[in-house]
Coordinates of C-alpha atoms and ligand atoms in Angstrom, one line a residue:
M1 CA 28.4 22.7 -9.1
A2 CA 24.6 22.0 -8.6
N3 CA 22.0 19.7 -6.5
P4 CA 20.3 17.6 -8.8
L5 CA 18.0 15.9 -7.2
Y6 CA 16.7 19.5 -5.8
D7 CA 16.9 21.1 -8.6
G8 CA 15.4 18.4 -10.5
L9 CA 12.5 18.1 -8.2
F10 CA 12.2 20.9 -6.2
G11 CA 13.8 24.0 -7.9
V12 CA 12.7 23.4 -11.3
H13 CA 9.2 25.0 -9.2
A14 CA 10.5 27.8 -8.0
G15 CA 8.1 31.1 -8.4
K16 CA 5.3 28.6 -9.9
T17 CA 1.9 29.9 -8.1
T18 CA 0.2 26.6 -9.3
P19 CA -1.3 24.0 -6.4
F20 CA 0.9 21.6 -5.8
L21 CA -0.7 20.1 -2.7
R22 CA -4.7 19.7 -2.2
L23 CA -5.7 19.4 1.2
V24 CA -8.8 17.5 2.7
D25 CA -9.8 20.5 4.1
G26 CA -9.9 22.5 0.8
Q27 CA -6.7 24.4 1.3
I28 CA -4.1 24.8 -1.5
I29 CA -0.4 24.4 -1.0
T30 CA 1.1 26.3 -4.0
H31 CA 4.7 25.3 -5.2
Q32 CA 5.9 28.3 -4.3
D33 CA 4.5 28.4 -1.0
F34 CA 5.9 25.0 -0.4
L35 CA 9.3 25.6 -1.5
G36 CA 9.1 29.4 0.9
T37 CA 8.3 26.7 3.6
S38 CA 10.8 23.9 2.9
A39 CA 13.6 26.7 2.8
Q40 CA 12.5 28.3 6.2
I41 CA 13.4 24.5 7.8
A42 CA 16.8 24.3 5.7
N43 CA 17.5 27.5 7.5
V44 CA 16.5 25.6 10.9
T45 CA 19.1 23.1 9.9
A46 CA 21.8 25.6 9.1
Q47 CA 21.2 27.7 12.2
I48 CA 21.2 24.5 14.5
G49 CA 24.7 23.7 12.8
L50 CA 24.1 20.3 10.6
Q51 CA 26.5 19.8 8.1
P52 CA 25.6 17.9 4.6
G53 CA 26.1 14.5 5.2
D54 CA 24.7 14.8 8.6
R55 CA 21.5 12.6 8.9
V56 CA 18.1 13.7 9.8
A57 CA 15.8 10.7 11.7
V58 CA 12.4 11.9 11.1
Q59 CA 9.2 9.9 12.9
V60 CA 5.9 12.5 12.4
Q61 CA 2.5 12.1 11.3
K62 CA 1.9 13.2 7.3
S63 CA 1.8 16.5 6.7
P64 CA 2.8 19.4 4.3
E65 CA 5.6 20.5 6.7
A66 CA 6.5 16.7 7.0
L67 CA 7.2 16.4 3.1
A68 CA 8.6 20.2 3.2
L69 CA 11.6 18.8 5.7
Y70 CA 12.1 16.4 2.9
A71 CA 12.8 19.0 0.2
A72 CA 14.8 21.1 2.8
C73 CA 16.8 18.0 3.6
A74 CA 17.6 17.7 0.1
Q75 CA 18.3 21.4 -0.4
A76 CA 21.0 21.3 2.5
G77 CA 22.7 18.2 1.8
L78 CA 21.1 16.2 4.7
V79 CA 20.2 12.9 4.3
F80 CA 16.6 12.1 5.1
L81 CA 15.9 9.2 7.2
P82 CA 12.1 8.6 7.5
L83 CA 10.7 6.6 10.1
N84 CA 7.6 4.3 10.4
T85 CA 5.2 6.0 12.6
A86 CA 4.5 3.1 14.4
Y87 CA 7.6 2.3 15.8
T88 CA 8.5 1.6 19.3
V89 CA 11.3 3.5 21.1
D90 CA 13.4 0.5 21.4
E91 CA 12.9 0.6 17.2
L92 CA 14.2 3.8 17.1
T93 CA 16.5 3.6 19.4
Y94 CA 18.4 1.4 17.3
F95 CA 17.5 3.3 13.9
I96 CA 19.5 6.7 15.6
E97 CA 22.0 4.6 17.1
N98 CA 22.8 2.9 13.9
S99 CA 22.3 6.0 11.3
G100 CA 24.3 8.2 13.8
A101 CA 21.3 10.8 13.1
A102 CA 22.3 14.3 14.2
L103 CA 18.5 15.7 14.3
I104 CA 15.5 13.7 14.9
V105 CA 12.7 15.0 14.3
C106 CA 9.2 13.8 16.1
D107 CA 6.1 14.4 17.7
A108 CA 5.6 16.4 20.6
A109 CA 4.2 13.0 21.8
S110 CA 7.5 11.6 21.8
E111 CA 10.0 14.0 22.8
A112 CA 9.7 12.4 26.2
K113 CA 10.5 9.2 25.6
L114 CA 13.4 10.0 22.6
T115 CA 15.1 12.9 24.3
P116 CA 16.9 11.0 26.7
V117 CA 18.1 8.1 23.9
A118 CA 19.2 11.5 21.6
A119 CA 21.1 13.1 24.9
Q120 CA 22.8 9.2 25.1
L121 CA 23.7 9.4 21.0
G122 CA 24.6 13.2 21.1
A123 CA 21.7 14.0 18.8
R124 CA 19.4 17.2 18.6
V125 CA 15.7 16.7 19.1
E126 CA 13.1 19.0 17.2
T127 CA 9.4 18.3 17.0
L128 CA 6.8 18.6 14.1
N129 CA 3.2 17.6 15.1
A130 CA 0.3 16.4 12.5
D131 CA -1.0 19.9 12.4
G132 CA 2.3 21.9 11.6
S133 CA 3.3 23.3 15.2
G134 CA 6.1 22.1 17.0
T135 CA 9.7 23.5 17.8
L136 CA 11.1 23.0 14.3
M137 CA 8.3 25.8 12.4
D138 CA 8.1 28.0 15.1
Q139 CA 12.0 28.2 14.3
A140 CA 11.3 28.2 10.8
A141 CA 8.6 30.9 10.9
A142 CA 11.4 33.6 11.7
M143 CA 13.7 32.3 9.1
P144 CA 13.6 34.0 5.3
T145 CA 12.3 31.8 2.4
G146 CA 14.9 31.8 0.5
F147 CA 17.8 29.5 1.1
A148 CA 21.2 28.9 -0.7
T149 CA 20.9 25.5 -2.1
V150 CA 23.7 22.9 -0.8
D151 CA 25.9 22.0 -4.0
R152 CA 25.6 18.0 -3.9
G153 CA 26.8 15.2 -6.4
G154 CA 24.2 13.1 -7.9
D155 CA 26.4 10.3 -6.2
D156 CA 25.9 11.8 -3.1
L157 CA 23.8 10.1 -0.3
A158 CA 19.9 11.5 -0.3
A159 CA 18.2 9.1 2.0
F160 CA 18.4 6.2 4.2
L161 CA 15.5 3.7 4.3
Y162 CA 15.8 1.1 7.0
T163 CA 14.7 -2.3 5.4
S164 CA 14.3 -5.4 8.1
G165 CA 16.8 -8.4 7.3
T166 CA 16.4 -12.0 7.9
T167 CA 19.0 -12.1 11.1
G168 CA 16.5 -9.1 12.4
R169 CA 18.6 -6.9 12.3
S170 CA 17.4 -3.7 9.9
K171 CA 19.2 -2.5 7.2
G172 CA 19.8 1.7 6.3
A173 CA 20.1 1.4 2.4
M174 CA 21.7 4.3 1.2
L175 CA 19.7 5.8 -1.6
T176 CA 21.8 8.5 -3.9
Q177 CA 20.3 11.6 -5.3
D178 CA 20.8 9.8 -9.1
N179 CA 19.3 6.8 -7.6
L180 CA 16.0 8.6 -6.7
L181 CA 15.9 11.7 -9.9
S182 CA 16.5 8.9 -12.3
N183 CA 13.4 6.8 -11.3
A184 CA 11.2 9.4 -11.2
R185 CA 11.9 10.6 -14.3
T186 CA 11.4 7.4 -16.3
L187 CA 8.0 6.9 -14.0
V188 CA 7.0 9.9 -15.6
Q189 CA 7.8 8.6 -18.8
E190 CA 6.1 5.7 -18.3
W191 CA 3.2 6.3 -16.7
R192 CA 2.6 9.7 -18.7
F193 CA 2.8 12.0 -16.1
T194 CA 2.2 15.6 -17.0
E195 CA 1.3 18.9 -14.9
R196 CA -2.5 18.0 -15.4
D197 CA -2.5 15.4 -13.2
V198 CA -4.0 15.4 -9.7
L199 CA -2.4 12.2 -8.0
I200 CA -4.5 10.9 -4.9
H201 CA -1.8 10.4 -2.3
A202 CA -3.2 8.6 0.9
L203 CA -0.3 6.4 1.5
P204 CA 2.3 6.7 3.7
I205 CA 5.2 9.0 3.3
F206 CA 8.0 7.2 5.4
H207 CA 8.5 4.6 2.7
T208 CA 9.3 4.2 -1.0
H209 CA 6.1 4.1 -2.8
G210 CA 4.2 7.0 -1.0
L211 CA 7.4 9.3 -0.6
F212 CA 10.0 8.4 -4.1
V213 CA 7.1 7.2 -6.1
A214 CA 4.4 9.1 -5.9
T215 CA 5.8 12.1 -4.2
N216 CA 8.8 12.4 -6.8
V217 CA 7.0 11.8 -9.9
S218 CA 4.6 14.3 -9.1
L219 CA 7.1 16.6 -8.4
A220 CA 9.3 15.7 -11.7
A221 CA 6.1 16.0 -13.9
G222 CA 4.6 19.3 -11.8
S223 CA 1.9 17.4 -11.0
S224 CA -0.4 18.3 -7.7
M225 CA -1.4 15.8 -5.3
I226 CA -4.8 15.8 -2.9
F227 CA -2.7 15.2 -0.1
M228 CA -4.3 13.0 2.7
P229 CA -3.2 12.5 6.0
K230 CA -3.8 8.6 6.0
F231 CA -5.5 6.0 3.6
D232 CA -9.4 7.1 4.2
Q233 CA -12.0 5.5 1.9
D234 CA -14.7 8.5 2.3
A235 CA -12.0 11.0 1.6
I236 CA -10.8 8.8 -1.4
V237 CA -14.2 8.5 -2.6
Q238 CA -14.9 12.3 -2.5
A239 CA -11.9 13.1 -4.2
M240 CA -12.3 10.8 -7.3
P241 CA -13.9 13.0 -9.4
N242 CA -11.5 15.6 -9.4
A243 CA -8.4 13.5 -9.4
T244 CA -6.4 11.8 -12.2
S245 CA -4.3 9.1 -11.2
M246 CA -3.9 7.1 -7.6
M247 CA -1.0 5.0 -6.6
G248 CA -2.3 2.3 -3.6
V249 CA -0.7 -0.8 -2.4
P250 CA -3.7 -3.9 -2.7
T251 CA -5.5 -3.3 0.2
F252 CA -6.6 0.1 -1.0
Y253 CA -7.7 -1.9 -4.4
T254 CA -9.8 -4.5 -2.2
R255 CA -11.1 -2.1 0.5
L256 CA -12.1 0.1 -2.7
L257 CA -14.4 -2.5 -4.3
D258 CA -15.7 -3.5 -1.4
D259 CA -17.7 -0.1 -1.0
D260 CA -20.6 0.5 -3.3
R261 CA -19.9 4.1 -3.9
F262 CA -17.0 2.8 -6.0
T263 CA -18.0 2.8 -9.6
R264 CA -17.7 2.9 -13.2
D265 CA -19.2 6.7 -12.9
L266 CA -16.9 7.7 -9.9
T267 CA -14.0 6.6 -11.6
A268 CA -14.4 8.3 -14.9
H269 CA -12.4 11.0 -14.5
M270 CA -9.0 8.8 -13.7
R271 CA -6.9 8.1 -16.1
L272 CA -4.8 5.4 -14.0
F273 CA -4.2 3.0 -11.0
V274 CA -1.1 1.6 -9.9
S275 CA -0.8 -1.1 -7.6
G276 CA 2.4 -2.1 -6.1
S277 CA 4.6 -2.8 -2.7
A278 CA 2.8 -6.6 -2.4
P279 CA 1.5 -9.3 -4.9
L280 CA -2.4 -7.6 -6.2
L281 CA -4.4 -11.2 -7.2
A282 CA -5.2 -11.6 -10.5
E283 CA -8.9 -11.8 -9.5
T284 CA -8.5 -8.0 -7.8
H285 CA -7.6 -6.8 -11.1
V286 CA -10.1 -8.5 -13.3
Q287 CA -13.1 -7.5 -10.5
F288 CA -11.5 -4.0 -10.9
E289 CA -12.0 -3.9 -14.3
E290 CA -15.3 -5.2 -14.2
R291 CA -16.6 -2.8 -11.6
T292 CA -14.5 0.7 -13.5
G293 CA -13.4 -0.1 -16.9
H294 CA -10.0 0.5 -15.6
R295 CA -7.0 -2.4 -15.6
I296 CA -5.0 -1.9 -12.7
L297 CA -1.2 -1.5 -13.5
E298 CA 0.9 -3.5 -11.2
R299 CA 4.5 -2.5 -11.1
Y300 CA 7.5 -4.1 -8.9
G301 CA 9.9 -2.4 -6.7
M302 CA 12.1 -2.6 -3.1
T303 CA 13.6 -0.3 -0.6
E304 CA 17.0 -0.8 -2.6
T305 CA 16.0 -0.1 -5.9
N306 CA 13.1 1.9 -6.5
M307 CA 11.1 0.6 -9.4
N308 CA 12.3 -2.1 -11.4
T309 CA 9.3 -3.1 -13.8
S310 CA 6.2 -1.7 -14.7
N311 CA 3.2 -3.2 -16.7
P312 CA 3.1 -1.2 -20.0
Y313 CA 0.9 2.1 -20.4
D314 CA -0.4 1.8 -23.9
G315 CA -0.1 -2.2 -24.2
E316 CA -1.2 -5.4 -22.2
R317 CA -1.2 -4.4 -18.5
R318 CA -1.2 -8.7 -17.7
A319 CA -2.8 -9.5 -14.5
G320 CA -0.4 -11.5 -12.0
T321 CA 2.2 -9.9 -13.7
V322 CA 4.3 -6.9 -12.6
G323 CA 5.4 -5.9 -16.6
M324 CA 8.6 -5.8 -18.3
P325 CA 12.0 -3.9 -16.7
L326 CA 12.1 -0.3 -16.7
P327 CA 14.0 1.5 -19.6
G328 CA 17.7 1.5 -18.3
V329 CA 16.9 -1.1 -15.6
E330 CA 18.1 -4.8 -16.2
L331 CA 16.8 -7.3 -15.0
R332 CA 17.8 -11.3 -15.0
I333 CA 16.5 -14.8 -13.6
C334 CA 19.5 -16.5 -11.8
D335 CA 20.6 -19.6 -9.6
A336 CA 22.1 -18.8 -6.6
D337 CA 25.7 -18.2 -7.9
G338 CA 24.4 -15.4 -10.3
T339 CA 24.2 -17.5 -13.4
P340 CA 21.2 -16.9 -15.7
L341 CA 19.1 -19.5 -16.4
E342 CA 17.1 -20.4 -19.5
Q343 CA 14.1 -18.2 -20.7
G344 CA 11.1 -19.1 -18.7
E345 CA 12.8 -20.9 -15.9
I346 CA 12.2 -19.7 -12.1
G347 CA 15.0 -18.6 -10.4
E348 CA 16.2 -15.3 -8.3
I349 CA 15.3 -12.1 -9.2
E350 CA 18.2 -10.2 -9.8
V351 CA 18.3 -5.9 -10.8
R352 CA 21.0 -3.6 -11.8
G353 CA 20.6 -0.1 -13.1
P354 CA 21.0 3.4 -12.0
N355 CA 17.5 2.7 -9.2
V356 CA 20.3 0.4 -7.6
F357 CA 21.2 1.4 -4.3
K358 CA 24.8 2.4 -2.8
G359 CA 25.0 0.0 -0.3
Y360 CA 24.1 -0.7 3.6
W361 CA 25.3 1.9 6.0
K362 CA 27.9 0.3 7.7
M363 CA 27.4 -3.0 6.9
P364 CA 30.0 -3.9 4.2
E365 CA 29.2 -7.7 4.3
K366 CA 25.8 -7.2 3.7
T367 CA 26.0 -5.2 1.3
A368 CA 28.5 -7.8 -0.2
A369 CA 26.2 -10.3 0.5
E370 CA 23.1 -8.9 -1.5
L371 CA 24.7 -6.5 -4.5
R372 CA 27.3 -8.2 -7.1
D373 CA 30.6 -7.1 -8.0
N374 CA 29.1 -6.5 -11.3
G375 CA 26.4 -4.2 -10.2
F376 CA 23.4 -6.7 -10.1
F377 CA 21.2 -6.7 -6.7
I378 CA 20.3 -10.1 -5.4
T379 CA 16.3 -9.1 -4.8
G380 CA 15.3 -11.8 -2.6
D381 CA 12.4 -12.5 -4.6
L382 CA 11.9 -15.5 -7.0
G383 CA 10.1 -15.1 -10.6
R384 CA 9.8 -16.0 -14.5
I385 CA 10.0 -14.1 -17.4
D386 CA 7.1 -15.5 -19.9
E387 CA 7.7 -15.9 -23.9
D388 CA 6.2 -12.0 -23.8
G389 CA 8.6 -10.4 -21.4
Y390 CA 6.5 -10.3 -18.3
V391 CA 7.6 -11.1 -15.1
H392 CA 6.0 -12.9 -13.0
I393 CA 7.0 -12.8 -9.5
V394 CA 6.1 -16.9 -7.9
G395 CA 7.7 -16.1 -4.7
R396 CA 10.5 -15.0 -2.1
N397 CA 13.9 -16.4 -1.2
K398 CA 14.0 -14.3 1.9
D399 CA 11.7 -15.3 4.7
L400 CA 9.1 -11.9 4.6
I401 CA 5.4 -11.1 5.4
I402 CA 4.4 -8.7 3.3
S403 CA 1.1 -6.8 5.5
G404 CA -0.9 -3.9 3.8
G405 CA 2.2 -3.3 2.3
Y406 CA 4.5 -3.2 5.3
N407 CA 7.3 -5.7 5.8
I408 CA 7.7 -8.0 8.5
Y409 CA 10.6 -10.0 9.2
P410 CA 9.6 -13.0 10.7
K411 CA 13.3 -13.8 12.9
E412 CA 12.4 -10.2 14.7
I413 CA 9.5 -11.1 16.0
E414 CA 10.8 -15.1 16.8
L415 CA 13.5 -13.1 18.7
V416 CA 11.3 -12.0 21.3
L417 CA 9.1 -15.0 21.3
D418 CA 11.9 -17.1 22.2
D419 CA 12.9 -14.6 25.1
Q420 CA 9.7 -15.4 26.9
P421 CA 9.7 -17.7 29.7
G422 CA 8.1 -21.6 28.9
V423 CA 9.0 -20.7 25.6
L424 CA 11.3 -23.8 23.6
E425 CA 11.2 -22.3 20.1
S426 CA 8.7 -20.3 18.0
A427 CA 8.1 -19.7 14.1
V428 CA 6.9 -16.7 12.6
I429 CA 5.0 -16.9 9.3
G430 CA 2.4 -15.2 7.3
V431 CA -0.6 -16.3 6.3
P432 CA -3.2 -15.0 3.9
H433 CA -5.6 -12.1 5.3
P434 CA -8.7 -11.0 3.5
D435 CA -7.6 -7.4 3.8
F436 CA -3.8 -7.1 4.5
G437 CA -3.0 -9.7 1.6
E438 CA -1.1 -11.7 4.6
T439 CA -0.8 -11.6 8.2
V440 CA 0.7 -12.4 11.2
L441 CA 1.0 -15.7 12.7
G442 CA 3.2 -17.3 15.4
V443 CA 3.3 -20.7 16.5
I444 CA 5.0 -21.6 19.8
V445 CA 6.4 -24.9 21.0
A446 CA 6.2 -24.9 24.8
E447 CA 9.3 -25.7 27.0
N448 CA 8.7 -29.5 28.8
G449 CA 5.6 -29.6 30.6
K450 CA 5.0 -26.0 30.6
T451 CA 2.4 -24.2 29.4
P452 CA 3.5 -20.9 28.0
D453 CA 1.2 -17.6 29.0
T454 CA 0.4 -16.1 25.3
D455 CA -1.1 -13.1 27.3
A456 CA 2.3 -12.3 28.8
M457 CA 4.1 -13.1 25.4
M458 CA 1.9 -10.6 23.4
E459 CA 2.9 -7.9 25.7
A460 CA 6.2 -8.4 25.7
V461 CA 5.8 -8.2 21.4
R462 CA 3.7 -4.9 22.1
Q463 CA 6.8 -3.6 24.0
S464 CA 9.1 -4.2 21.7
L465 CA 7.6 -4.2 18.1
A466 CA 5.3 -1.9 16.1
R467 CA 1.7 -2.4 16.0
F468 CA 1.4 -4.1 12.5
K469 CA 4.3 -6.5 13.3
H470 CA 2.5 -8.3 16.1
P471 CA 1.1 -11.5 15.3
R472 CA -2.9 -11.7 15.1
Q473 CA -2.3 -15.0 16.9
L474 CA -0.3 -17.6 18.9
V475 CA -1.0 -20.8 18.3
V476 CA 0.8 -23.4 20.8
V477 CA 2.3 -26.9 18.6
E478 CA 4.0 -30.0 20.2
E479 CA 6.9 -29.1 18.1
L480 CA 7.9 -27.7 14.6
P481 CA 8.2 -29.6 11.2
R482 CA 11.8 -29.8 10.2
N483 CA 13.6 -31.3 7.4
T484 CA 16.0 -33.6 7.6
M485 CA 18.7 -31.1 7.7
G486 CA 17.0 -29.9 10.7
K487 CA 15.5 -26.3 9.1
V488 CA 12.1 -25.5 10.1
Q489 CA 9.9 -26.0 7.4
K490 CA 7.8 -22.9 7.2
N491 CA 6.3 -23.9 3.7
I492 CA 4.0 -27.0 5.9
L493 CA 2.8 -24.6 8.8
R494 CA 2.1 -22.1 6.0
D495 CA -0.2 -24.9 4.7
E496 CA -1.6 -25.5 7.7
Y497 CA -2.9 -22.4 8.9
R498 CA -3.6 -20.6 5.3
G499 CA -7.2 -21.0 6.3
L500 CA -7.1 -19.4 9.6
F501 CA -7.7 -16.0 8.6
A502 CA -9.8 -17.0 5.3
S503 CA -12.9 -14.4 5.0
Ligands
MLC1 C1 -2.1 -0.9 10.1 N1 -2.2 -1.8 10.9 C2 -1.6 -2.7 10.2 C3 -1.3 -2.6 9.0 N2 -1.9 -1.1 9.1 N3 -1.5 -4.5 10.4 C4 -0.8 -4.8 9.6 N4 -0.7 -4.4 8.7 C5 -0.9 -3.1 8.1 N5 -0.2 -3.0 7.1 C6 -2.9 -1.9 12.0 C7 -3.5 -0.8 12.7 O1 -2.4 -0.4 13.8 C8 -4.5 -0.9 13.7 O2 -4.3 -2.0 15.0 C9 -5.1 -2.4 13.3 O3 -4.0 -2.9 11.8 C10 -6.1 -2.0 12.1 O4 -5.7 -0.5 11.3 P1 -6.6 -0.3 10.2 O5 -7.4 0.9 10.5 O6 -7.5 -0.9 9.4 O7 -5.6 0.1 9.2 P2 -5.5 1.4 8.3 O8 -5.0 2.4 9.2 O9 -6.3 1.6 7.5 O10 -3.9 0.9 7.2 C11 -4.1 0.4 6.7 C12 -3.3 0.5 5.5 C13 -1.8 0.6 5.9 C14 -2.9 -0.8 4.5 C15 -4.3 1.7 4.7 O11 -1.2 -0.1 6.6 C16 -1.0 1.7 4.4 O12 -1.2 2.9 4.2 N6 -0.3 0.8 3.8 C17 0.5 1.2 3.3 C18 2.3 0.4 3.3 C19 2.8 1.0 2.6 O13 3.0 2.4 2.1 N7 3.9 0.3 1.8 C20 4.8 0.4 0.9 C21 6.5 0.0 1.1 S1 7.7 0.5 -0.2 P3 -5.4 -2.5 16.1 O14 -4.3 -1.5 17.3 O15 -6.6 -0.7 15.6 O16 -5.8 -3.3 16.0 C22 7.9 -0.8 -1.0 C23 8.2 -0.6 -2.5 C24 7.2 -0.8 -3.7 O17 7.1 -1.8 -0.4 O18 7.7 -1.6 -3.9 O19 6.5 0.3 -3.4
AMP2 P1 10.3 -3.0 0.5 O1 11.4 -4.3 1.4 O2 9.7 -2.7 1.3 O3 11.1 -2.4 -0.5 O4 9.8 -4.4 -0.4 C1 10.4 -4.5 -1.3 C2 9.6 -6.1 -1.3 O5 7.8 -6.3 -1.7 C3 10.2 -6.8 -3.1 O6 11.2 -7.5 -2.8 C4 8.6 -7.8 -3.1 O7 8.8 -8.8 -2.3 C5 7.4 -7.0 -2.8 N1 6.5 -6.7 -3.7 C6 7.3 -5.2 -4.4 N2 6.2 -5.3 -5.6 C7 5.8 -6.1 -5.4 C8 4.5 -6.5 -6.3 N3 3.9 -6.0 -7.6 N4 4.0 -7.9 -5.9 C9 4.7 -8.9 -5.4 N5 5.8 -8.6 -4.5 C10 6.0 -7.3 -4.5

């Protein structure tokens, strides 16, 4: 027996004294030191009685220790459940309850709020702060730097990532060891990552992009990462001459293009810029090449599937497309019944392969609705494949807003708004935004004769939902446009308000 994920990504570097993490203060953490820390954390999890398969819910700031906690979960056979640092206690309560997490690791600042939630659900709380302090590392410090890796199979669960649903209830996407490992290995090959690479890592580590794409690819290739707490333009400009590669959401690239320091010279040492998680405008692609001489490599992925397609490393990187299916991934364009359409037609994108998740935790009906018996996953994205095999994403069949790479499901916000006094109904839409790509707009219909208090509504939203989901503005209208079936026509609203935040 073995543990494919731990052995393949982490254990393979045992004893190496080469850099793994390069911090912005100049500190270097070698693979050996990193693995020592993760083994210490694994020992803590064993001592407090966690069993393989237990879920560990983690809401902490990005730090080397937070990443070591991910490695520790892999080594101890635990299911890692990273959570956005912006989530409110309301949101966290649901994730903890739904996942049945046995351990919650949070910042000391959240401990008081989460302890009653944990107590109610029988979970234990440990703290881990941005500077690596807290009860988790206090205990880890006294532990040995070796840990007997727990045997797991490739089909065993490695992580849960929560993704919101159209009904407003989040679903825990169950990712297996093989899902993560196979995708990392494919991307290393496709994007030519080697031990010589130095990746600028400025993404959060609670989502697929920063955790599985950036980190797992670096680990699988034995590369090092310039590990930044968050996106920081100055730090990126400073790091670039020492880096070879960067992965980012489109906002990273538009922000860099707004910076005069970002020049061809500055990027001369770089070999690869990857973009994903949201559409990269063709004009950004073109502008980027004009400025730097580099063609951004755009790829397409999802929480449930990791990466599905990529523009080619060597061939033409075609602006406005997400490239071709990765080796081992099948991608087809279908009608609503799952019947493949003629080449070139627009339809729903479905994918199948070793990257595709196992289903939604404790939601068999949702799993059945999105994962076909034949293994194809219905992505909810609309696309077409051109005559040269490039996939174009042309829209979404799901009511989803992507703001700065974060997914926001309107239903979740509508439920809060609809609950407020004086509100008859609401429609939440995404409208173009120069920095975040899309941003949230709330359209409200007041109850007869009432004037809704929009400040009170925003306060209610603040109480229950993460900051990035808050509507940037609320507008009050007489009525919502509906089709003959009575369904709200959000496309009409989107057209009407598309210029609201244009630069
Ligand atoms: C921050 N804010 C956001 C926001 N990020 N609001 C909407 N959308 C976002 N994405 C809020 C802040 O709380 C702040 O609130 C205000 O907006 C301005 O903040 P900022 O300082 O300008 O933002 P910054 O901290 O620089 O963050 C922006 C960002 C960040 C784009 C760098 O959001 C980010 O790192 N995004 C990456 C998300 C990601 O990793 N997605 C991958 C998902 S995986 P206030 O109160 O100050 O006004 C996936 C699969 C795949 O999709 O294919 O990869
Ligand atoms: P998430 O659920 O956070 O993993 O987000 C996945 C969704 O992000 C996909 O279903 C797409 O709608 C979108 N997405 C990811 N990459 C791209 C891309 N390169 N272009 C357009 N949309 C993308």
